[in-house]
Coordinates of N, CA, C and O in Angstrom, one line a residue:
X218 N 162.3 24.9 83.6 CA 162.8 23.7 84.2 C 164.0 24.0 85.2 O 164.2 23.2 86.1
X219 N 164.5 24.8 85.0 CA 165.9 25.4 85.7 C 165.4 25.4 87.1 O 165.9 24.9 88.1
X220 N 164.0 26.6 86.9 CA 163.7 27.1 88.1 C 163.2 26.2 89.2 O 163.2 26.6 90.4
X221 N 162.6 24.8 88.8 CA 162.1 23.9 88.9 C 163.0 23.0 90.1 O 162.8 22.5 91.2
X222 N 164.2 23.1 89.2 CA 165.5 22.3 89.7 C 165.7 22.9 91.1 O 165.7 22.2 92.1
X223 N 166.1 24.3 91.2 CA 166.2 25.1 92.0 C 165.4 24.8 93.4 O 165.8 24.3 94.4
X224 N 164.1 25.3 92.9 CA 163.3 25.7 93.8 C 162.5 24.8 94.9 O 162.1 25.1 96.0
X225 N 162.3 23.3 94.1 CA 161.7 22.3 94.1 C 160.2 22.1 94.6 O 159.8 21.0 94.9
X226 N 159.4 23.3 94.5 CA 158.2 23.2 95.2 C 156.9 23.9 94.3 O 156.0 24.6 94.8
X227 N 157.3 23.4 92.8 CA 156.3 23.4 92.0 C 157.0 22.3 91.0 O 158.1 21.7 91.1
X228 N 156.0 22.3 90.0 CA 155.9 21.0 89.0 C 155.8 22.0 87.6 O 155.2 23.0 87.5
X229 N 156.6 21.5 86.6 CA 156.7 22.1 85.3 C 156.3 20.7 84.7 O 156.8 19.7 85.1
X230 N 155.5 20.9 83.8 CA 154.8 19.9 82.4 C 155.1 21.2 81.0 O 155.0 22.4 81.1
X231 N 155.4 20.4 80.0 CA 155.5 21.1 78.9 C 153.8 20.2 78.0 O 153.7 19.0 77.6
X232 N 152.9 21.2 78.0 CA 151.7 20.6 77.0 C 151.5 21.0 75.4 O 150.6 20.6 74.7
X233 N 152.5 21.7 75.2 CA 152.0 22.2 73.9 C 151.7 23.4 73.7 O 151.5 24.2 74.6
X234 N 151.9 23.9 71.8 CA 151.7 25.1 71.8 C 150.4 25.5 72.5 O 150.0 24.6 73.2
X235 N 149.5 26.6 72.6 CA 148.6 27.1 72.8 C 147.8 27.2 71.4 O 148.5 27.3 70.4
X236 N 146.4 27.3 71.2 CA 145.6 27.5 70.3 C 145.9 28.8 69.2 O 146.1 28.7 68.0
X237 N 145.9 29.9 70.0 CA 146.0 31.2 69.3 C 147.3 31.9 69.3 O 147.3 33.0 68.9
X238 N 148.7 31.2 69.9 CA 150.1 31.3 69.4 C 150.4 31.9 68.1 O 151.0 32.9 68.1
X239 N 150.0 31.5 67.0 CA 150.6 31.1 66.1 C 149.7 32.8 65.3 O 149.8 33.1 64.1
X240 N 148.7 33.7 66.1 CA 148.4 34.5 65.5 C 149.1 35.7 65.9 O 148.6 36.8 65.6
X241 N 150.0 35.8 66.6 CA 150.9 36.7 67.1 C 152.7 36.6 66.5 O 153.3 35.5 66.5
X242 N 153.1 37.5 66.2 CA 152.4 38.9 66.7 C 151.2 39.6 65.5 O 151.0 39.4 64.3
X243 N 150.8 40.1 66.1 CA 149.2 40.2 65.0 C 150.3 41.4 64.2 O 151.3 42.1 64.5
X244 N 149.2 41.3 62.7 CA 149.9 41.9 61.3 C 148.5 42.1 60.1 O 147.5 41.5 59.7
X245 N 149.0 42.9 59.9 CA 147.8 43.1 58.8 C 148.1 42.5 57.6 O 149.1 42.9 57.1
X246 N 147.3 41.6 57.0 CA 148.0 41.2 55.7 C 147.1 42.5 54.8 O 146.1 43.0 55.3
X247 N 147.6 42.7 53.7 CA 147.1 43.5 52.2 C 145.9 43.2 51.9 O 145.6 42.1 52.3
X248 N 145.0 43.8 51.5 CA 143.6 43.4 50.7 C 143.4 44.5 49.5 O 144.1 45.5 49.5
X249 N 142.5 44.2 48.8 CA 141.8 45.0 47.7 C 140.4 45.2 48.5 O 139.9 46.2 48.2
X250 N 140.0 44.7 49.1 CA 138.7 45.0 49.1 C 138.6 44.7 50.9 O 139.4 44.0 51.5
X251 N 137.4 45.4 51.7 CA 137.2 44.9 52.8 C 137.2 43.3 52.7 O 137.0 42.7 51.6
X252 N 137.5 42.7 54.1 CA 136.6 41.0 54.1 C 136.1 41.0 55.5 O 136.3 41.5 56.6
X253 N 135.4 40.2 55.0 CA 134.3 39.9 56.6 C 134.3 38.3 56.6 O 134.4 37.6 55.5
X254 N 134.2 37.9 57.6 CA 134.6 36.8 57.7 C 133.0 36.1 58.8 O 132.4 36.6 59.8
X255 N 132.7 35.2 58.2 CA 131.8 34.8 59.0 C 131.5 33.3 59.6 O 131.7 32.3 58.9
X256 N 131.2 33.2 60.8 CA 131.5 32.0 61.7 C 130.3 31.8 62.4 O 129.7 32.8 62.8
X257 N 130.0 30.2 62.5 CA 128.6 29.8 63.2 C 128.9 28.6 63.8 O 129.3 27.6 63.3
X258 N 128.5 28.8 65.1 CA 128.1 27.5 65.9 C 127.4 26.6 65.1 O 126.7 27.1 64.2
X259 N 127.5 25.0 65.4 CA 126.3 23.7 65.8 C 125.1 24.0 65.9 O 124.4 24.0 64.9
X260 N 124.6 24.6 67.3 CA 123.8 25.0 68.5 C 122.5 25.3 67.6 O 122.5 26.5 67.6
X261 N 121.5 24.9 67.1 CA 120.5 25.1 66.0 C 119.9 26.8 66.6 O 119.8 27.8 65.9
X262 N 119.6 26.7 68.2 CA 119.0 27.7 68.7 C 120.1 28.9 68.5 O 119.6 29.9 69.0
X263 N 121.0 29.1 68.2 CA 121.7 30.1 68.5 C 122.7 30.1 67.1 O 123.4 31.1 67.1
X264 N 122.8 29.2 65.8 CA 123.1 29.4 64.9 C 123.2 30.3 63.9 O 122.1 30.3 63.2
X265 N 123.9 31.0 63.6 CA 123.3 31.9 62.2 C 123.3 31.3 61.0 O 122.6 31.7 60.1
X266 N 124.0 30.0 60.8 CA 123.6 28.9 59.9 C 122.3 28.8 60.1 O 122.0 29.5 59.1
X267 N 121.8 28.7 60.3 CA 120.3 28.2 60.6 C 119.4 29.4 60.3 O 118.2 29.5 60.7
X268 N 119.7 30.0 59.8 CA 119.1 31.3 59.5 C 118.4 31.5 57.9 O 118.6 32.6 57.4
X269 N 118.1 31.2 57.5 CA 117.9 31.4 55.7 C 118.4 32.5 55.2 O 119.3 32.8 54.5
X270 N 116.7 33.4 56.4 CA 117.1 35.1 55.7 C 118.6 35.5 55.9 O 119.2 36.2 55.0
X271 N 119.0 35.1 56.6 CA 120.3 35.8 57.0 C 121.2 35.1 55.8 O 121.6 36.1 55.2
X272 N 121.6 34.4 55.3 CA 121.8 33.8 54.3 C 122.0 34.0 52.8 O 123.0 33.9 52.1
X273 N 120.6 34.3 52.5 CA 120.2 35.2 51.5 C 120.6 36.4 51.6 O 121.0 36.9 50.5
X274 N 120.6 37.1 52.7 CA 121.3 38.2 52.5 C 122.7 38.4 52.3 O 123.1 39.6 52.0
X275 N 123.4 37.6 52.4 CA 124.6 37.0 52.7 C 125.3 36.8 50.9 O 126.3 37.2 50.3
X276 N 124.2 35.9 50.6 CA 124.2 35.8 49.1 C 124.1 37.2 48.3 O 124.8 37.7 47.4
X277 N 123.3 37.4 48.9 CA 123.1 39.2 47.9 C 123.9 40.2 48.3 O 124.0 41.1 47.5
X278 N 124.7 40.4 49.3 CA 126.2 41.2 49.0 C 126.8 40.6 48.7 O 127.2 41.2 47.8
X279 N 127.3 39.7 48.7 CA 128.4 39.3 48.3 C 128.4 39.4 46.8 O 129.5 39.6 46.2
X280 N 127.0 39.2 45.7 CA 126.9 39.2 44.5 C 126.9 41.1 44.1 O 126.4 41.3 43.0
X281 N 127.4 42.3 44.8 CA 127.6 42.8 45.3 C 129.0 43.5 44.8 O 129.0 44.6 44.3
X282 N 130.3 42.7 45.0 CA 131.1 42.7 45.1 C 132.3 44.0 45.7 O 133.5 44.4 45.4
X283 N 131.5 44.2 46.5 CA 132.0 45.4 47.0 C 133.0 45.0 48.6 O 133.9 45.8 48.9
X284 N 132.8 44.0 49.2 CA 132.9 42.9 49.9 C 133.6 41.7 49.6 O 133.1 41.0 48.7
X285 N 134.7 41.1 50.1 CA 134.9 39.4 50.2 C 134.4 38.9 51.2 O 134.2 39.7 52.2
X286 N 134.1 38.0 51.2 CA 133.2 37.2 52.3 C 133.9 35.8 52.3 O 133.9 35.1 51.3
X287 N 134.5 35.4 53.9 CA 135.1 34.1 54.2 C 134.0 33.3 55.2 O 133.4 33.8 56.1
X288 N 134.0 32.3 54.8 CA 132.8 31.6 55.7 C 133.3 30.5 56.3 O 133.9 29.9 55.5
X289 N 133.3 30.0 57.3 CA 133.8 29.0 58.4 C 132.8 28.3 59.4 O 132.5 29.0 60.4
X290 N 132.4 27.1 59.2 CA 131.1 26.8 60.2 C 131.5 25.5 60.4 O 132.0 24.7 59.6
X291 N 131.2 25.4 61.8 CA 131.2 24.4 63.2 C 131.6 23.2 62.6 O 131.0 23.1 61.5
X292 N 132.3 22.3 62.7 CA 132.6 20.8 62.0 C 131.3 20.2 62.4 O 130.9 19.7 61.4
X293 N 130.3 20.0 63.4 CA 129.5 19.4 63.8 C 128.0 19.7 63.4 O 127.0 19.0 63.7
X294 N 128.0 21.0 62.6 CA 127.0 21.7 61.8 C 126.2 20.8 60.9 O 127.0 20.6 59.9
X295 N 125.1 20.3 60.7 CA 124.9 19.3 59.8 C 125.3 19.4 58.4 O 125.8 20.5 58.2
X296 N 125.1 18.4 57.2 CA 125.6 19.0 56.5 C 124.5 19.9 55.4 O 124.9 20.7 54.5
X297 N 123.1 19.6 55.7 CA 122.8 19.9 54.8 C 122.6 21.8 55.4 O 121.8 22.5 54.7
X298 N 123.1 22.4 56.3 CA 123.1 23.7 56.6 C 124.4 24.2 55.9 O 124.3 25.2 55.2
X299 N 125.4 23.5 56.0 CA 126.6 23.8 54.9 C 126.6 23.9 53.7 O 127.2 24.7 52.9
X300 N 125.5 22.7 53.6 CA 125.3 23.1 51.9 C 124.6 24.1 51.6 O 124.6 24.3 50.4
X301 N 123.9 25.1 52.2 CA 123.5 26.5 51.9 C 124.5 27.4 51.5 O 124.7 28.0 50.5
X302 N 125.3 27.2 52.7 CA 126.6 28.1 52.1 C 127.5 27.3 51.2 O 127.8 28.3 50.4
X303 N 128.0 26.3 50.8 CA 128.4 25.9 49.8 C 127.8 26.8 48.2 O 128.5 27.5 47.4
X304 N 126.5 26.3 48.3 CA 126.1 26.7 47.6 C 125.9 28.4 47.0 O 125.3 28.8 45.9
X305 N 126.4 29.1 47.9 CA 126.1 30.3 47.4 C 127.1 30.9 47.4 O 127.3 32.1 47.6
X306 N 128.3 29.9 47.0 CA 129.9 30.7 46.7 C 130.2 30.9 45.3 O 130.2 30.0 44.4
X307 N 130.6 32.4 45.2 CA 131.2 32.5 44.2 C 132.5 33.1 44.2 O 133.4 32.8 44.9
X308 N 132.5 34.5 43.2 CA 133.8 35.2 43.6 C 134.4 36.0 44.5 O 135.5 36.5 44.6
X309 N 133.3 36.1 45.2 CA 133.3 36.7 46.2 C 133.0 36.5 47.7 O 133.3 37.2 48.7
X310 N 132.2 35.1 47.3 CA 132.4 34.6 48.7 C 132.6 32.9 48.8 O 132.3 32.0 48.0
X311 N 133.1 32.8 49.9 CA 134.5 31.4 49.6 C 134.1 30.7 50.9 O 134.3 31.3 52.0
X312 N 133.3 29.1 50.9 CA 133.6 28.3 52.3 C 134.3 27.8 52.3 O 134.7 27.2 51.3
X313 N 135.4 27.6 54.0 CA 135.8 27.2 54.2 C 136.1 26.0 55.2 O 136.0 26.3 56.4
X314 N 136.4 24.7 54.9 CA 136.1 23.8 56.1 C 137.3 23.4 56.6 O 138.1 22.7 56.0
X315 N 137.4 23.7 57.7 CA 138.7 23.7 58.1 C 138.5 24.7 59.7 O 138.0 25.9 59.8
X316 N 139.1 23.5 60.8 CA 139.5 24.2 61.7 C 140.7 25.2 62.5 O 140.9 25.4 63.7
X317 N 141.1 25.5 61.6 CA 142.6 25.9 61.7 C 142.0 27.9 61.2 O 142.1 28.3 60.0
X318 N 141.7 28.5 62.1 CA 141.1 29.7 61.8 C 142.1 30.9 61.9 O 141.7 32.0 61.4
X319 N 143.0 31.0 62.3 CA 144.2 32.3 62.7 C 144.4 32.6 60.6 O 143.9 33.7 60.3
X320 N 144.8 32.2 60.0 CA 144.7 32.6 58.5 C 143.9 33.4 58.2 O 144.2 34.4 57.6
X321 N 142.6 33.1 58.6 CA 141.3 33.6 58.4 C 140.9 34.7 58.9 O 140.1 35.5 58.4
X322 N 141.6 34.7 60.2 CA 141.6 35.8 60.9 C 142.4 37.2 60.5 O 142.1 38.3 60.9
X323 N 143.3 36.8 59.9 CA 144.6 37.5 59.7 C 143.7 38.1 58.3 O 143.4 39.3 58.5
X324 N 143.3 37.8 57.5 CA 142.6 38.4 56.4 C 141.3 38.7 56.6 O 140.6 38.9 55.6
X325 N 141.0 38.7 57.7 CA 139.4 39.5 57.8 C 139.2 41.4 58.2 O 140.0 41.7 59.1
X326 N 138.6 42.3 57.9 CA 138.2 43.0 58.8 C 137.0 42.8 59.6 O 137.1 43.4 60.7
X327 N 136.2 42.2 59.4 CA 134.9 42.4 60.4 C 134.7 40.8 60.6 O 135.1 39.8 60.0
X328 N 133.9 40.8 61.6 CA 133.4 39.2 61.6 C 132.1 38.9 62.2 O 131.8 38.9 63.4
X329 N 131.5 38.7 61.4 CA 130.1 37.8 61.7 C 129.8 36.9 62.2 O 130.0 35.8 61.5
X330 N 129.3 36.7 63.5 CA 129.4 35.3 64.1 C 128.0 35.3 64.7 O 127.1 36.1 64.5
X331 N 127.9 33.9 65.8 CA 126.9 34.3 66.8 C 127.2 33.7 67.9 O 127.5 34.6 68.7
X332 N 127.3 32.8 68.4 CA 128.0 32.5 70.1 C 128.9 31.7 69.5 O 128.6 30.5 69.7
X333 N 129.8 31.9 68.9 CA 130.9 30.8 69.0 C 132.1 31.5 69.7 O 132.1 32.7 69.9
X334 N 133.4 30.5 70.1 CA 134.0 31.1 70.8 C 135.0 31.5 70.0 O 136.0 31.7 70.6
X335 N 134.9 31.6 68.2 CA 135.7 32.6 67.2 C 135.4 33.8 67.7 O 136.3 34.5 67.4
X336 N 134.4 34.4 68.3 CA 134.6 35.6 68.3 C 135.5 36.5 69.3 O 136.1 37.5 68.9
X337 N 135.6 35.6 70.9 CA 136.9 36.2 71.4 C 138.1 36.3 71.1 O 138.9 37.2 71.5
X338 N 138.6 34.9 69.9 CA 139.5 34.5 69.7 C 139.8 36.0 68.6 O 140.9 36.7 68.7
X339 N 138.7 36.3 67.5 CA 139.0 37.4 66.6 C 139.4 38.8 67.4 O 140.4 39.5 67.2
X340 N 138.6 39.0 68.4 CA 138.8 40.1 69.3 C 140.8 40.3 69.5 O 141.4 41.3 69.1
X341 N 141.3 39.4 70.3 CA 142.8 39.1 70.5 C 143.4 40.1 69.4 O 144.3 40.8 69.7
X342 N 142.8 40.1 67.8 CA 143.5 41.0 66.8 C 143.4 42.6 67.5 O 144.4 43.4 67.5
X343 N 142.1 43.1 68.0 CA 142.3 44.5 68.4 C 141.3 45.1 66.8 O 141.1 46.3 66.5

């Protein structure tokens, strides 16, 4: 604003934090075990929700437990594709509904996704 006063030949608006602020400065939190964290578009054509096998497989490591597995899919995802993953949580692998993903991020190593734009956002960790 200062500079603003100054200079007078631009415009300052204050809009808000930014989306991915609040995952910086990036930090490792602790784990016992790797986690993989997995994220799916809406988009039916390009979903990995929409996938069965993929799913099933998903179910069978995680029963595994060599692995945690965090799961996060599209708010607009129908529900009855959610309820696959619902359904195949145990202690080892956990849905989450909720768009608020920097947490999620912060305790993942790897991430499973397919075109959603979680994946650049994961990348930002390095």
């Amino acid at each position: 604003m200062e500079l603003k006063k100054e200079h007078k030949y631009f415009e300052v608006r204050e809009t808000g934090w930014p989306k991915l602020d609040p995952l910086f400065p990036v930090r490792d939190e602790p784990r016992e075990r790797p986690c993989i964290l997995i994220a799916s578009t809406f988009t039916k054509k390009l979903s990995l929700a929409h996938n069965d096998e993929l799913i099933e497989e998903i179910s069978r490591l995680s029963k595994l437990g060599k692995w945690e597995f965090k799961v996060v899919l599209h708010p607009k995802l129908e529900e009855g594709r959610v309820k696959k993953f619902t359904e195949i949580q145990n202690k080892n692998l956990t849905y989450y509904e909720t768009t608020n993903l920097i947490p999620l991020f912060r305790k993942a190593d790897v991430l499973l996704a397919d075109s959603t734009s979680v994946i650049t956002e994961f990348l930002l960790q390095e």
